[in-house]
XYZ file of N, CA and C in Angstrom:
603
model
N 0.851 -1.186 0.000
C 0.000 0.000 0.000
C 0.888 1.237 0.000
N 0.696 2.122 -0.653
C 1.337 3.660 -0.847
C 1.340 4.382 0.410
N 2.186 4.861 0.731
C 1.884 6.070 1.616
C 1.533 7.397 1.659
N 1.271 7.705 0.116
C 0.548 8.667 0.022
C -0.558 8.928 -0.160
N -1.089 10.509 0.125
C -2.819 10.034 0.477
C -3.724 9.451 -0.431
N -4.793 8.777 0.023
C -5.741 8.346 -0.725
C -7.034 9.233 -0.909
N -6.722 8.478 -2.314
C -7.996 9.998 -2.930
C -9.676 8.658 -3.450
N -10.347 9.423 -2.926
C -11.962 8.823 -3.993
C -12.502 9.627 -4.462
N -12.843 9.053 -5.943
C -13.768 9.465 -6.524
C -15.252 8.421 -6.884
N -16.446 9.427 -6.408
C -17.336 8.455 -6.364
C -18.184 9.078 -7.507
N -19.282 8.052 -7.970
C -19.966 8.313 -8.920
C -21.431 8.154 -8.724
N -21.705 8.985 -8.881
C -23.335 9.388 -9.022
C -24.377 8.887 -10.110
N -25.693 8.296 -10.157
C -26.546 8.267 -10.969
C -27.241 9.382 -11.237
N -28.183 9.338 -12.472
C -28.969 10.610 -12.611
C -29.800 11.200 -11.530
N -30.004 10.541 -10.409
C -30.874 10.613 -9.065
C -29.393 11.365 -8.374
N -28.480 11.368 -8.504
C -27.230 11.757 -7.289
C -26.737 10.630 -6.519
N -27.429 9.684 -6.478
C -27.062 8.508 -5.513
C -25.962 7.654 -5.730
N -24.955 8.020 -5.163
C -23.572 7.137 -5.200
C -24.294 5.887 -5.494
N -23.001 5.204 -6.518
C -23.361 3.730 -7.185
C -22.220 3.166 -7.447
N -21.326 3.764 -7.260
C -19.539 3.361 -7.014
C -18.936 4.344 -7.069
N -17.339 3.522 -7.000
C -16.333 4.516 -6.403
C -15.062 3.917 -6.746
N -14.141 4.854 -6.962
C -12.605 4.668 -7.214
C -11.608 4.808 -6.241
N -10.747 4.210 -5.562
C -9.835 4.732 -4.749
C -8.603 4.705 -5.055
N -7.790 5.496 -4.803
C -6.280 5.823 -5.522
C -5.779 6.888 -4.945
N -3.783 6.766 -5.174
C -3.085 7.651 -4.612
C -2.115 7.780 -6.002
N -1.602 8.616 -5.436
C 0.056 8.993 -6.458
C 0.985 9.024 -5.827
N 2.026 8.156 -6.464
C 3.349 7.836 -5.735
C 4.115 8.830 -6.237
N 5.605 8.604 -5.674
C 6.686 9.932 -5.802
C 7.141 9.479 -7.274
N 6.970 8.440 -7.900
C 7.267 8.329 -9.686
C 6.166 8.596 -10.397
N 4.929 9.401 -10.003
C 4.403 9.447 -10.757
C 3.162 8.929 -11.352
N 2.844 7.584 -10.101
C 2.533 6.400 -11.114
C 0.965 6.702 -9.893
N 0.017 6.894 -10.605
C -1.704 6.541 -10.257
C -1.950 5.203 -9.882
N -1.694 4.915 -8.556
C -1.851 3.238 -8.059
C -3.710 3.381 -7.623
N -4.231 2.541 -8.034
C -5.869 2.419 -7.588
C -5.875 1.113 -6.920
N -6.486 1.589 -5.832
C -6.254 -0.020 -4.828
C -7.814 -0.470 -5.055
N -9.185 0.414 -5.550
C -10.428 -0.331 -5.304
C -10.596 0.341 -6.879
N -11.661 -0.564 -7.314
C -12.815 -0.280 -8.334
C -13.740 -0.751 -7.914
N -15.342 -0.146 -6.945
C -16.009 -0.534 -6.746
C -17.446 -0.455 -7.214
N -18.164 -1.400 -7.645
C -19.694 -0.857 -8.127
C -20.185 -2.346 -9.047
N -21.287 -1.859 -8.859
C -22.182 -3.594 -9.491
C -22.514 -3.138 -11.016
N -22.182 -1.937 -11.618
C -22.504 -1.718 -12.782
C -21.667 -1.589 -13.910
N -21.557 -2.300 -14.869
C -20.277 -2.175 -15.881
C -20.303 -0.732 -16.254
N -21.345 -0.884 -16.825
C -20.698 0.876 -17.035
C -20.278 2.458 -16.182
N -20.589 2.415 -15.107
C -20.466 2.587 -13.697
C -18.574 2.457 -13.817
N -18.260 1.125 -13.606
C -16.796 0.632 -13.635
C -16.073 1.366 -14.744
N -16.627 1.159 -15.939
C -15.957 1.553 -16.976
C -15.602 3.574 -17.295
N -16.606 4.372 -16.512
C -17.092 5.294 -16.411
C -16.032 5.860 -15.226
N -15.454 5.288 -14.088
C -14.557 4.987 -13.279
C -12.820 4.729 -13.740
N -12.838 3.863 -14.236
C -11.592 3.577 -14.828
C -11.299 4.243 -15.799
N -12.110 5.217 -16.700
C -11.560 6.066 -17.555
C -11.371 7.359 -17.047
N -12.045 7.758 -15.637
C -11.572 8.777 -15.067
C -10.291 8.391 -14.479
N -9.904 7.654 -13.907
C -8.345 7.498 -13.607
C -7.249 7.027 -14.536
N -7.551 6.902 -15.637
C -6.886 6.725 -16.527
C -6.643 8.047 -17.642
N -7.661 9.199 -17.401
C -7.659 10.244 -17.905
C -6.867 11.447 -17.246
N -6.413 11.048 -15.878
C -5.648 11.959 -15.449
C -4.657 12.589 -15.267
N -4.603 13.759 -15.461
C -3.459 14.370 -16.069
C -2.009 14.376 -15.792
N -1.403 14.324 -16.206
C 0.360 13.886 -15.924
C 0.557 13.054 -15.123
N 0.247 11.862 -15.749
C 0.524 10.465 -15.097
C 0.524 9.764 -15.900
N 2.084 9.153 -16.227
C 2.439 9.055 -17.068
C 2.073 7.509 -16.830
N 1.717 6.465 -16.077
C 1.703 5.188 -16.207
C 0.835 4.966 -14.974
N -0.250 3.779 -14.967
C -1.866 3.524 -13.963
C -1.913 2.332 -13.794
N -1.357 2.327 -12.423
C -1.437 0.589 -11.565
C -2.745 0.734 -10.795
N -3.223 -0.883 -11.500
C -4.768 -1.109 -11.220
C -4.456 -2.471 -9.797
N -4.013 -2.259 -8.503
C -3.207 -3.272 -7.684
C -4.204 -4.331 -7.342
N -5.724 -4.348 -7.630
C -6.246 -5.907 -7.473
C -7.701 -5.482 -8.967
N -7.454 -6.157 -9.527
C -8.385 -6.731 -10.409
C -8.979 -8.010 -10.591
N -10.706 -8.247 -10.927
C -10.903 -9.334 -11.079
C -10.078 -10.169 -12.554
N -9.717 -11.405 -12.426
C -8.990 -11.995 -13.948
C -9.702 -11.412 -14.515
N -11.195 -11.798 -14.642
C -11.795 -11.438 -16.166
C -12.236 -9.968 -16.347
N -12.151 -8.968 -15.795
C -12.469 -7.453 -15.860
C -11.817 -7.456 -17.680
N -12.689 -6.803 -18.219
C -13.310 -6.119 -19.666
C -11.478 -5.258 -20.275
N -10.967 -4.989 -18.681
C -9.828 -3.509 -18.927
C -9.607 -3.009 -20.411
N -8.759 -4.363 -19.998
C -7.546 -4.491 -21.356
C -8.150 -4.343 -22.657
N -9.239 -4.808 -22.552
C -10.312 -4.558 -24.076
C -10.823 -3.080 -24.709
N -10.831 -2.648 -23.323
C -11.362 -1.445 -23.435
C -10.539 -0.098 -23.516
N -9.375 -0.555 -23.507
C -8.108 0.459 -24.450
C -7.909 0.231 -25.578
N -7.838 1.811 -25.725
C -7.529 1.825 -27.736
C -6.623 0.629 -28.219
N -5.230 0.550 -27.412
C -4.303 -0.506 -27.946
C -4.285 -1.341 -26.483
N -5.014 -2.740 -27.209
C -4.661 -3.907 -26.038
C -3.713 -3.963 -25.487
N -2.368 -3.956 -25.874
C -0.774 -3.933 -25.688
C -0.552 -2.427 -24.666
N -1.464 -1.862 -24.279
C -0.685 -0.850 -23.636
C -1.085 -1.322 -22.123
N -1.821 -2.458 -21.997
C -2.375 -2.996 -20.590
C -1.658 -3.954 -20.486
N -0.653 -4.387 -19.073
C 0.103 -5.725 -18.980
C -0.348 -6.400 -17.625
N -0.206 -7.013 -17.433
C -0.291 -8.208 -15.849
C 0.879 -8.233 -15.282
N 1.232 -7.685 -14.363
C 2.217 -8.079 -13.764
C 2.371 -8.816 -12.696
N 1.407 -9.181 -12.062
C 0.993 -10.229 -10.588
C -0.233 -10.466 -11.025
N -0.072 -11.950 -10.500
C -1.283 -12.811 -10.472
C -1.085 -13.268 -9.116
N -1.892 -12.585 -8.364
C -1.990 -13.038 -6.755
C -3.485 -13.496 -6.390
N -3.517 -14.499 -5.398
C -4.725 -15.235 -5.066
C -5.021 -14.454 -3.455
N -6.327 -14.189 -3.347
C -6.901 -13.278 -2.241
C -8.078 -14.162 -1.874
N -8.871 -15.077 -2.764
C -9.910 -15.903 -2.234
C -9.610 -17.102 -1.972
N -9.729 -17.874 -1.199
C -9.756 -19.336 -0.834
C -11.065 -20.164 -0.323
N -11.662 -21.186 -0.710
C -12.736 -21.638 -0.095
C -12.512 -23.187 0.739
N -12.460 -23.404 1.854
C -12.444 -24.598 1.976
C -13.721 -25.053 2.503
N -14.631 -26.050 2.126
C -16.198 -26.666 2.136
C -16.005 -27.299 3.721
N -16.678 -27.401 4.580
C -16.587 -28.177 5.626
C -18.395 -28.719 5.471
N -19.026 -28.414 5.228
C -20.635 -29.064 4.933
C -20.874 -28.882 3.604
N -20.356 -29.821 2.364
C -20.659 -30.091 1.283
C -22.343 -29.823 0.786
N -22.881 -30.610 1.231
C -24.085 -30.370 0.497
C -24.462 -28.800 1.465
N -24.237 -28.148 2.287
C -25.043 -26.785 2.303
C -24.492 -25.759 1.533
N -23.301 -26.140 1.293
C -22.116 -25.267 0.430
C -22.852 -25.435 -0.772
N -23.148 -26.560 -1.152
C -23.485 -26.709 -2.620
C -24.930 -26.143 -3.368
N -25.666 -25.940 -2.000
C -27.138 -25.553 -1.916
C -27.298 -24.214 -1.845
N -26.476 -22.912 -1.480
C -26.293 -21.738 -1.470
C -25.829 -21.273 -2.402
N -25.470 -21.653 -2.999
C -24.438 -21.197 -4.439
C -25.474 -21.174 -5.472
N -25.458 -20.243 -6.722
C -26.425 -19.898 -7.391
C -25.523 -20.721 -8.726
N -26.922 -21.217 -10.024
C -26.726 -22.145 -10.880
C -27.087 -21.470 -11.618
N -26.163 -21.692 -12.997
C -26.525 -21.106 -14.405
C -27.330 -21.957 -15.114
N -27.159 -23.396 -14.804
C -26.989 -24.506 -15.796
C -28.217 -25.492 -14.816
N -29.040 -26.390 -15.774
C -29.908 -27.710 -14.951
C -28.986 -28.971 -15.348
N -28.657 -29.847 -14.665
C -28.310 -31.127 -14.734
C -28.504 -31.547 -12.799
N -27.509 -32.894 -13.244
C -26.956 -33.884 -12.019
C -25.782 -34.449 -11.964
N -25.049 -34.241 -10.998
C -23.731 -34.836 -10.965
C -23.712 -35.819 -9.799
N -23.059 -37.024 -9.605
C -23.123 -37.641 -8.577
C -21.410 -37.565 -8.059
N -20.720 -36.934 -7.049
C -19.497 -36.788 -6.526
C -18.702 -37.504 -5.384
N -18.357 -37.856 -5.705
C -17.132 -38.676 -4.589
C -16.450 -38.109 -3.845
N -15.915 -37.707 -2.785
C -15.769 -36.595 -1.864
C -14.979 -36.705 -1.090
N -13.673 -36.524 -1.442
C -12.714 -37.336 0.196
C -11.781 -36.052 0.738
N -11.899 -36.283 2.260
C -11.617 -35.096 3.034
C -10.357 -35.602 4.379
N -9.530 -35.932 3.453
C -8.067 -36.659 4.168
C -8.354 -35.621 5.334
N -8.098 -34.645 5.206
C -7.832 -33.826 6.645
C -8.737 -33.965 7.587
N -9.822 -34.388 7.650
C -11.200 -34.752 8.440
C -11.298 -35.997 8.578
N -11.018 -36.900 7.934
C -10.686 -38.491 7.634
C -12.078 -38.471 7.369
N -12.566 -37.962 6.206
C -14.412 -38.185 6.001
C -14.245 -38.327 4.544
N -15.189 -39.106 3.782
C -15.554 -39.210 2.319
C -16.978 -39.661 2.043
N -17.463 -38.746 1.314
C -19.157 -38.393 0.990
C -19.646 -38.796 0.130
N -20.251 -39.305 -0.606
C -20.797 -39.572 -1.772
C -22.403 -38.674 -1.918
N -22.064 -37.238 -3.256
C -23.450 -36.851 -3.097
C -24.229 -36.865 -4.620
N -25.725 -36.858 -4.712
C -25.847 -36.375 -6.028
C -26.322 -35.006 -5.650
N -25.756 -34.378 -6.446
C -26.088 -32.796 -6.970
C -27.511 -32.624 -7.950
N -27.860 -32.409 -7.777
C -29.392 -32.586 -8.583
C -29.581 -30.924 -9.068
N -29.418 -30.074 -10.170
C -29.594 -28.677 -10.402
C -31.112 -28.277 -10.965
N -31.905 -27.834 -10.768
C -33.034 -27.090 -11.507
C -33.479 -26.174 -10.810
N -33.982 -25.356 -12.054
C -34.298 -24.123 -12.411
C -33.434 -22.884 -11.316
N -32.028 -23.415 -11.511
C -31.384 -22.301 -10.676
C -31.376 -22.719 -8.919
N -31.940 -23.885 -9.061
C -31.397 -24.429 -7.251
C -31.162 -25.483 -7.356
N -30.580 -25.887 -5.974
C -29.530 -26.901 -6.624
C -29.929 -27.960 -4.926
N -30.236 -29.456 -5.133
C -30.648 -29.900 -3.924
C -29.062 -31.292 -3.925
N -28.373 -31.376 -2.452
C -27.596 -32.039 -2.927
C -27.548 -32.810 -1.528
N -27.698 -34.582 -1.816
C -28.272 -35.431 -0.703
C -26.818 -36.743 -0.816
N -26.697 -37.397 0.063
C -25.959 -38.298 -0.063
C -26.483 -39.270 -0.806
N -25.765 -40.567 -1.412
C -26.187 -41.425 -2.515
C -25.160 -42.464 -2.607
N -26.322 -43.567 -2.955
C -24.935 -44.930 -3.151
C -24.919 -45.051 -4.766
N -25.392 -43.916 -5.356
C -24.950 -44.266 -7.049
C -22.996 -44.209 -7.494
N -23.297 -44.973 -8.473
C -21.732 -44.460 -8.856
C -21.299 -43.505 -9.325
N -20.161 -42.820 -8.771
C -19.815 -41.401 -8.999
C -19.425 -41.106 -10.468
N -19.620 -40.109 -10.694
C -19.315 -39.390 -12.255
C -17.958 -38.730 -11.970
N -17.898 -38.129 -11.068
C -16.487 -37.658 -10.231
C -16.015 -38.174 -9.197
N -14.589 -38.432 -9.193
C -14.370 -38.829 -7.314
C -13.274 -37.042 -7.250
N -13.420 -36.558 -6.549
C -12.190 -35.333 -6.405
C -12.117 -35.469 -4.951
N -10.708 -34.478 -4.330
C -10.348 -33.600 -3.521
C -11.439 -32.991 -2.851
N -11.828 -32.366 -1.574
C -12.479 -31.394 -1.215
C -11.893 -30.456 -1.169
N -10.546 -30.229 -1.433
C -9.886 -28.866 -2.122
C -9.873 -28.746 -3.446
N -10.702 -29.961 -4.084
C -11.006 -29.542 -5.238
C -11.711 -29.021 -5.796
N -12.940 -29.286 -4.863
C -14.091 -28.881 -4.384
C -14.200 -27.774 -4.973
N -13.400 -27.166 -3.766
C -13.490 -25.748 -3.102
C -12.421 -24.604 -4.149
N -12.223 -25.532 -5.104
C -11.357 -24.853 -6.261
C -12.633 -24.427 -7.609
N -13.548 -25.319 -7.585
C -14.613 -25.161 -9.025
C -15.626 -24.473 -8.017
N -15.997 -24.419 -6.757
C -17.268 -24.281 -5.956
C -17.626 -22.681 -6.557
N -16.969 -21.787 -6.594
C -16.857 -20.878 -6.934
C -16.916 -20.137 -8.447
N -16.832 -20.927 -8.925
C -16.976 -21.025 -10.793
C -15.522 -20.670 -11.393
N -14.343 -20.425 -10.249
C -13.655 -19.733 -10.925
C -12.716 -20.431 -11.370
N -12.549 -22.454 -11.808
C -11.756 -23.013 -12.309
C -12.853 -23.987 -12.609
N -12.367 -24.277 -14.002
C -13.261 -25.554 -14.291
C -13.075 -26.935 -14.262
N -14.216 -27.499 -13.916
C -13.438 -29.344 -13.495
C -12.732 -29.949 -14.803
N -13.471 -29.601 -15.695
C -12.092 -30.253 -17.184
C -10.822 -30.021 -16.614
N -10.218 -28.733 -16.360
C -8.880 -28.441 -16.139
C -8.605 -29.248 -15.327
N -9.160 -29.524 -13.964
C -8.563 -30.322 -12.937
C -8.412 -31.872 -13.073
N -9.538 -32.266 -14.240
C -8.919 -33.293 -14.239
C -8.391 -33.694 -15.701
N -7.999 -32.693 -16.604
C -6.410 -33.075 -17.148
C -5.256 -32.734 -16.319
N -5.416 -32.124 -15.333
C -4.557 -32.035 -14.273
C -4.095 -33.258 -13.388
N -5.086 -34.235 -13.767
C -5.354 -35.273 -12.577
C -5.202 -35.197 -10.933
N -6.154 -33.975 -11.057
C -6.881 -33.778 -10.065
C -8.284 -34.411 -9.359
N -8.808 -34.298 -10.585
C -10.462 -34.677 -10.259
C -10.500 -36.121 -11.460
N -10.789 -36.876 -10.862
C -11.182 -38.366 -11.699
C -12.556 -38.672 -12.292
N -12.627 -38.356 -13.442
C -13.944 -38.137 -14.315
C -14.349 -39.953 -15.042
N -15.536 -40.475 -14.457
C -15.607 -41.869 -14.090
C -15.977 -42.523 -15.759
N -16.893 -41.545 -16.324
C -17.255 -41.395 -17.995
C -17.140 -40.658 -19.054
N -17.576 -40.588 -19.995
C -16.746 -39.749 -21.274
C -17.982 -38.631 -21.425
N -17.489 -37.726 -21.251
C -18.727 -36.417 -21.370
C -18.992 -35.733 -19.579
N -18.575 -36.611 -18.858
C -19.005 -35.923 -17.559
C -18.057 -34.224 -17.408
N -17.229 -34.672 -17.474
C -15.969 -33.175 -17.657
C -17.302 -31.878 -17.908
N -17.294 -31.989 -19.143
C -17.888 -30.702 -19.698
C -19.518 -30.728 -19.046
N -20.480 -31.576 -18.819
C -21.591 -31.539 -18.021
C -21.045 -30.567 -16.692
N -20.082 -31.289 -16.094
C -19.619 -30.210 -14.698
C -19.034 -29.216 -15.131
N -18.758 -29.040 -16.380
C -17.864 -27.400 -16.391
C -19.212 -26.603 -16.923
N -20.311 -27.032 -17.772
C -21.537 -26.350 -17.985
C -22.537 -26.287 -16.691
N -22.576 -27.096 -15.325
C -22.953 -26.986 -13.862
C -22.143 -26.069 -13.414
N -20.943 -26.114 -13.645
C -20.228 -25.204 -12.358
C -19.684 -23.704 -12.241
N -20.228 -23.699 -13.985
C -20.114 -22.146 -14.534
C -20.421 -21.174 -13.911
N -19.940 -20.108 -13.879
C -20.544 -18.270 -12.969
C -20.758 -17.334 -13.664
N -21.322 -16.631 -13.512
C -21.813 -15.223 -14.706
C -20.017 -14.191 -14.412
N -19.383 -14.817 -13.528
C -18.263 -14.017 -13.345
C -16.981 -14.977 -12.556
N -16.232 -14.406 -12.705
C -14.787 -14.754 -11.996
C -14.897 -14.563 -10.670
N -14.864 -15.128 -9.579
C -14.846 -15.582 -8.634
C -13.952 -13.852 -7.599
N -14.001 -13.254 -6.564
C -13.121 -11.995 -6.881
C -13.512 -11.622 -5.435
N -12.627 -11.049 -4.800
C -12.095 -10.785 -3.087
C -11.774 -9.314 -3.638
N -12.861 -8.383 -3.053
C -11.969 -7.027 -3.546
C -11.452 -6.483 -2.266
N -11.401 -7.286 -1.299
C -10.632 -6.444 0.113
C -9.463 -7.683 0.487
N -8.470 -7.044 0.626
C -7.127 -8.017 1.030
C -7.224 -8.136 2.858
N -6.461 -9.017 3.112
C -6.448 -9.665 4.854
C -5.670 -10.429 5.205
């Protein structure tokens, strides 16, 4: 974090009513560090980030936590003038009640998965089916045969939408029992967004 002061700029709707906000300082090189982009509205965000990117004699604009998938980089004239320089992890989930974990979480997708569940650190292993419709999701223990056996840190790696079970298990991570289950759970476990911690701890 900078030690110099922090500045916000917040943004108003046609009513006046704050609807997000920018926070940022300027360091002694010069450089516009923004530690927040906050607001539920893309254009809101985008409306935000071009005010700190519009400001005057600053010659270079560190954005210090972004979600992966944020629009940014798209949304400059030249893609190439936006780089990554850290990829740091701020969210972690670890499941300790599988099926309530699995029942709170909001669904893009209807199917059923039946999961194999082993929790070395607890010395526990679950067997559940996941059952998805119309956006809820009911998930009970079961003696069917699993479509997946994974990790409960594997779990807690897709629970979130923000890695998909294909990857993990060409990773051989997650053990996919038939041919097509992969992509059924990566079309279940999908998110309208990237998974994203905008306060550090």
């Amino acid at each position: 974090m900078s030690s110099a002061p922090r500045h916000v700029a917040v943004h108003r709707d046609a009513d006046g009513v704050p609807d997000g906000y920018v926070s940022y300082a300027l360091d002694d090189a010069d450089t516009l560090i923004v530690d927040e982009v906050v607001t539920a509205d893309d254009g809101v965000d985008a409306a935000l980030v071009r005010f700190v990117l519009g400001h005057d004699l600053v010659p270079q604009v560190l954005f210090k936590r972004m979600p992966v998938d944020h629009p940014l980089r798209w949304q400059l004239a030249d893609f190439r003038a936006g780089q990554v320089t850290d990829d740091s992890e701020w969210l972690w989930v670890r499941l300790l009640d599988v099926p309530r974990a699995l029942t709170a979480r909001g669904w893009f997708a209807d199917g059923e998965l039946v999961l194999d569940v082993d929790d070395s650190f607890l010395g526990e292993r679950g067997r559940y089916l996941l059952t998805v419709r119309d956006g809820k999701a009911e998930c009970v223990p079961t003696g069917r045969e699993p479509d997946l056996s994974l990790d409960v840190r594997d779990l807690g790696s897709i629970c979130l939408g923000g890695t998909l079970p294909s990857v993990l298990v060409r990773a051989g991570h997650i053990r996919a029992h038939r041919v097509g289950v992969a992509a059924r759970a990566d079309a279940l476990f999908r998110a309208e967004r990237a998974p994203y911690c905008v306060h550090w701890f």
